[in-house]
Short mmCIF file of C-alpha atoms in Angstrom, two decimals:
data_model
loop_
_atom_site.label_atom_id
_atom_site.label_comp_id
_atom_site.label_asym_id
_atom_site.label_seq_id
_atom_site.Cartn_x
_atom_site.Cartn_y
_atom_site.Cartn_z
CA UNK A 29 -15.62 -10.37 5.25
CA UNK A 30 -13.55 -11.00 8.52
CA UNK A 31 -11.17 -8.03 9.79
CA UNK A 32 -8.40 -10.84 9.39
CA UNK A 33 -9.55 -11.96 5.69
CA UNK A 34 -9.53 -7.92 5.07
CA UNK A 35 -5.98 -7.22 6.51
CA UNK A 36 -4.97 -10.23 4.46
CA UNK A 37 -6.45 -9.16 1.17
CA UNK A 38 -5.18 -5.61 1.95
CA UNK A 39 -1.53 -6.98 2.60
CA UNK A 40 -1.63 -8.72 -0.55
CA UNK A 41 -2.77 -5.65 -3.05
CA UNK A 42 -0.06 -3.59 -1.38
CA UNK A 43 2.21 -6.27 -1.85
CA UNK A 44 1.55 -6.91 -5.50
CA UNK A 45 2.03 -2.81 -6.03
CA UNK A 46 5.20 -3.41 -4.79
CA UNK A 47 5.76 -6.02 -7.60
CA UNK A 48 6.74 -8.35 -5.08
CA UNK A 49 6.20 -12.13 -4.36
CA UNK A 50 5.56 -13.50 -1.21
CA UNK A 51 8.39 -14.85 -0.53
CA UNK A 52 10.14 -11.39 -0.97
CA UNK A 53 7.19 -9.62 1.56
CA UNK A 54 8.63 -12.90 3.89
CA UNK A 55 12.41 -12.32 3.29
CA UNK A 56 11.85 -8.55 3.73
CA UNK A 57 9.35 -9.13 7.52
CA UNK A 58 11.57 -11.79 8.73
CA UNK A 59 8.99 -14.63 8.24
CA UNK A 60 8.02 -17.87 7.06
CA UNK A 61 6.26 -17.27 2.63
CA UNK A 62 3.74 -19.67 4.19
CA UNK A 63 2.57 -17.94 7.17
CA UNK A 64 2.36 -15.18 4.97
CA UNK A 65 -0.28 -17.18 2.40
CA UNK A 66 -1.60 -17.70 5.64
CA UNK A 67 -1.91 -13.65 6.60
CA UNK A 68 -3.21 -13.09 2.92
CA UNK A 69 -6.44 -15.83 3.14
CA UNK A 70 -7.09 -14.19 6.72
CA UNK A 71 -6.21 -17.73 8.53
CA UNK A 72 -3.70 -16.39 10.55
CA UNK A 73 -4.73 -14.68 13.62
CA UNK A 74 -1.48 -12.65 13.98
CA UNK A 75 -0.08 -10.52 16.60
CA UNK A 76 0.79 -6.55 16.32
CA UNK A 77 4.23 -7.84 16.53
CA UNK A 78 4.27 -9.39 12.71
CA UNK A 79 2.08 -6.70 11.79
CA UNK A 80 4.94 -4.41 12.61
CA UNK A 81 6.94 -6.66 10.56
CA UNK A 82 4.91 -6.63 7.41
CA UNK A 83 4.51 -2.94 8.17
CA UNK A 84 7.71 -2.01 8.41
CA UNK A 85 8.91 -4.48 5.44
CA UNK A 86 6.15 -2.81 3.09
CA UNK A 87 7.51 0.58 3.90
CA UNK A 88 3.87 2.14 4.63
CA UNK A 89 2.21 3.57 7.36
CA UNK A 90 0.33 1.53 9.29
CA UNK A 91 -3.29 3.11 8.46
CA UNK A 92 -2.67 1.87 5.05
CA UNK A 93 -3.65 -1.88 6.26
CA UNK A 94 -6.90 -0.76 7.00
CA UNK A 95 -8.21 1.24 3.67
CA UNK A 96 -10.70 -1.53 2.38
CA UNK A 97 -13.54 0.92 1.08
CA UNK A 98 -11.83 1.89 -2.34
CA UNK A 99 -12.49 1.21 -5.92
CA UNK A 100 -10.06 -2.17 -6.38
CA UNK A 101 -8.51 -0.31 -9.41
CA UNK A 102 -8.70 3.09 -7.62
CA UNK A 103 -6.93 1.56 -4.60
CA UNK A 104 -4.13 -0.11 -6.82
CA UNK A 105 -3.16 3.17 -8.61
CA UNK A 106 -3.46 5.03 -4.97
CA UNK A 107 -0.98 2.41 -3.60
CA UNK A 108 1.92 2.58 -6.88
CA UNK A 109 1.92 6.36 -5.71
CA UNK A 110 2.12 6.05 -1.73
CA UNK A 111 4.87 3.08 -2.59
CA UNK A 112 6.46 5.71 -4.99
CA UNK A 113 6.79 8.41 -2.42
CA UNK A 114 7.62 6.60 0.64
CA UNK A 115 10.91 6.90 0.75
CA UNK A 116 10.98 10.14 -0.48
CA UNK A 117 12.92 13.01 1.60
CA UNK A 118 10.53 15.75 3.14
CA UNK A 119 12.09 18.37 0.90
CA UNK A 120 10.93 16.43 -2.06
CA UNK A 121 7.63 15.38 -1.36
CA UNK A 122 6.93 19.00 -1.08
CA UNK A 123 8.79 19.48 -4.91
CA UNK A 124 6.15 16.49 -5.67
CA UNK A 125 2.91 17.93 -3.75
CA UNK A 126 3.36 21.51 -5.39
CA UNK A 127 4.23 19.38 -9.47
CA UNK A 128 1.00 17.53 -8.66
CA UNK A 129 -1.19 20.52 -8.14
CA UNK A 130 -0.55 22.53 -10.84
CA UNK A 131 -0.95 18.81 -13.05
CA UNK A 132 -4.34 19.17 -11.09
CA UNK A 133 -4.98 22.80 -11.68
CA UNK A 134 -4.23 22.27 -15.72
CA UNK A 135 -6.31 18.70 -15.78
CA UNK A 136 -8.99 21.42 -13.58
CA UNK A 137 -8.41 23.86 -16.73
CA UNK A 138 -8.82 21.68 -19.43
CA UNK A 139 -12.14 20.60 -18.81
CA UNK A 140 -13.43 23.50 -18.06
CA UNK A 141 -12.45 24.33 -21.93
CA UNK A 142 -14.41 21.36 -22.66
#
């Protein structure tokens, strides 16, 4: 697979874990829901300029585009989270990293009981 047709592909799963269509990802990046299709099939050869865009209208760090390696399903439940924190003040992502280890420690726990 092309780096384009995996950008694309990449754009589109963390577009669909935002729930949205691609119109909205358009609406949101200040683009055409065509050239978007487009993006998604890897036809477009696009610039960093609408990457930016689609960045900045997904709300996730730019190193996200570029995770292709993952378990699909893996990948999809790793992307509801990062779109769940995102916008998330520093203050509470630290509330959330310290909830989410001691979930970890007790899931650790448990099956070691097992």
């Amino acid at each position: 697979m092309s780096l384009p047709e995996s950008v694309g592909n990449r754009i589109r799963e963390l577009r669909k874990a935002k729930g949205w269509t691609q119109e909205q990802l358009a609406e949101a990046a200040g683009l055409h829901y065509s050239y978007i299709g487009g993006v998604e099939r890897g036809d477009r050869n696009i610039s960093l300029e609408t990457l930016e865009k689609i960045i900045l209208a997904l709300q996730v760090p730019p190193f996200e585009l570029f995770q292709f390696d993952e378990n699909t399903d893996r990948k999809e439940i790793i992307n509801k989270l990062m779109l769940l924190i995102n916008s998330r003040e520093t203050t509470e992502l630290e509330m959330l990293t310290t909830i989410t280890k001691n979930i970890i420690g007790l899931i650790e726990l448990q099956q070691k009981v097992n």
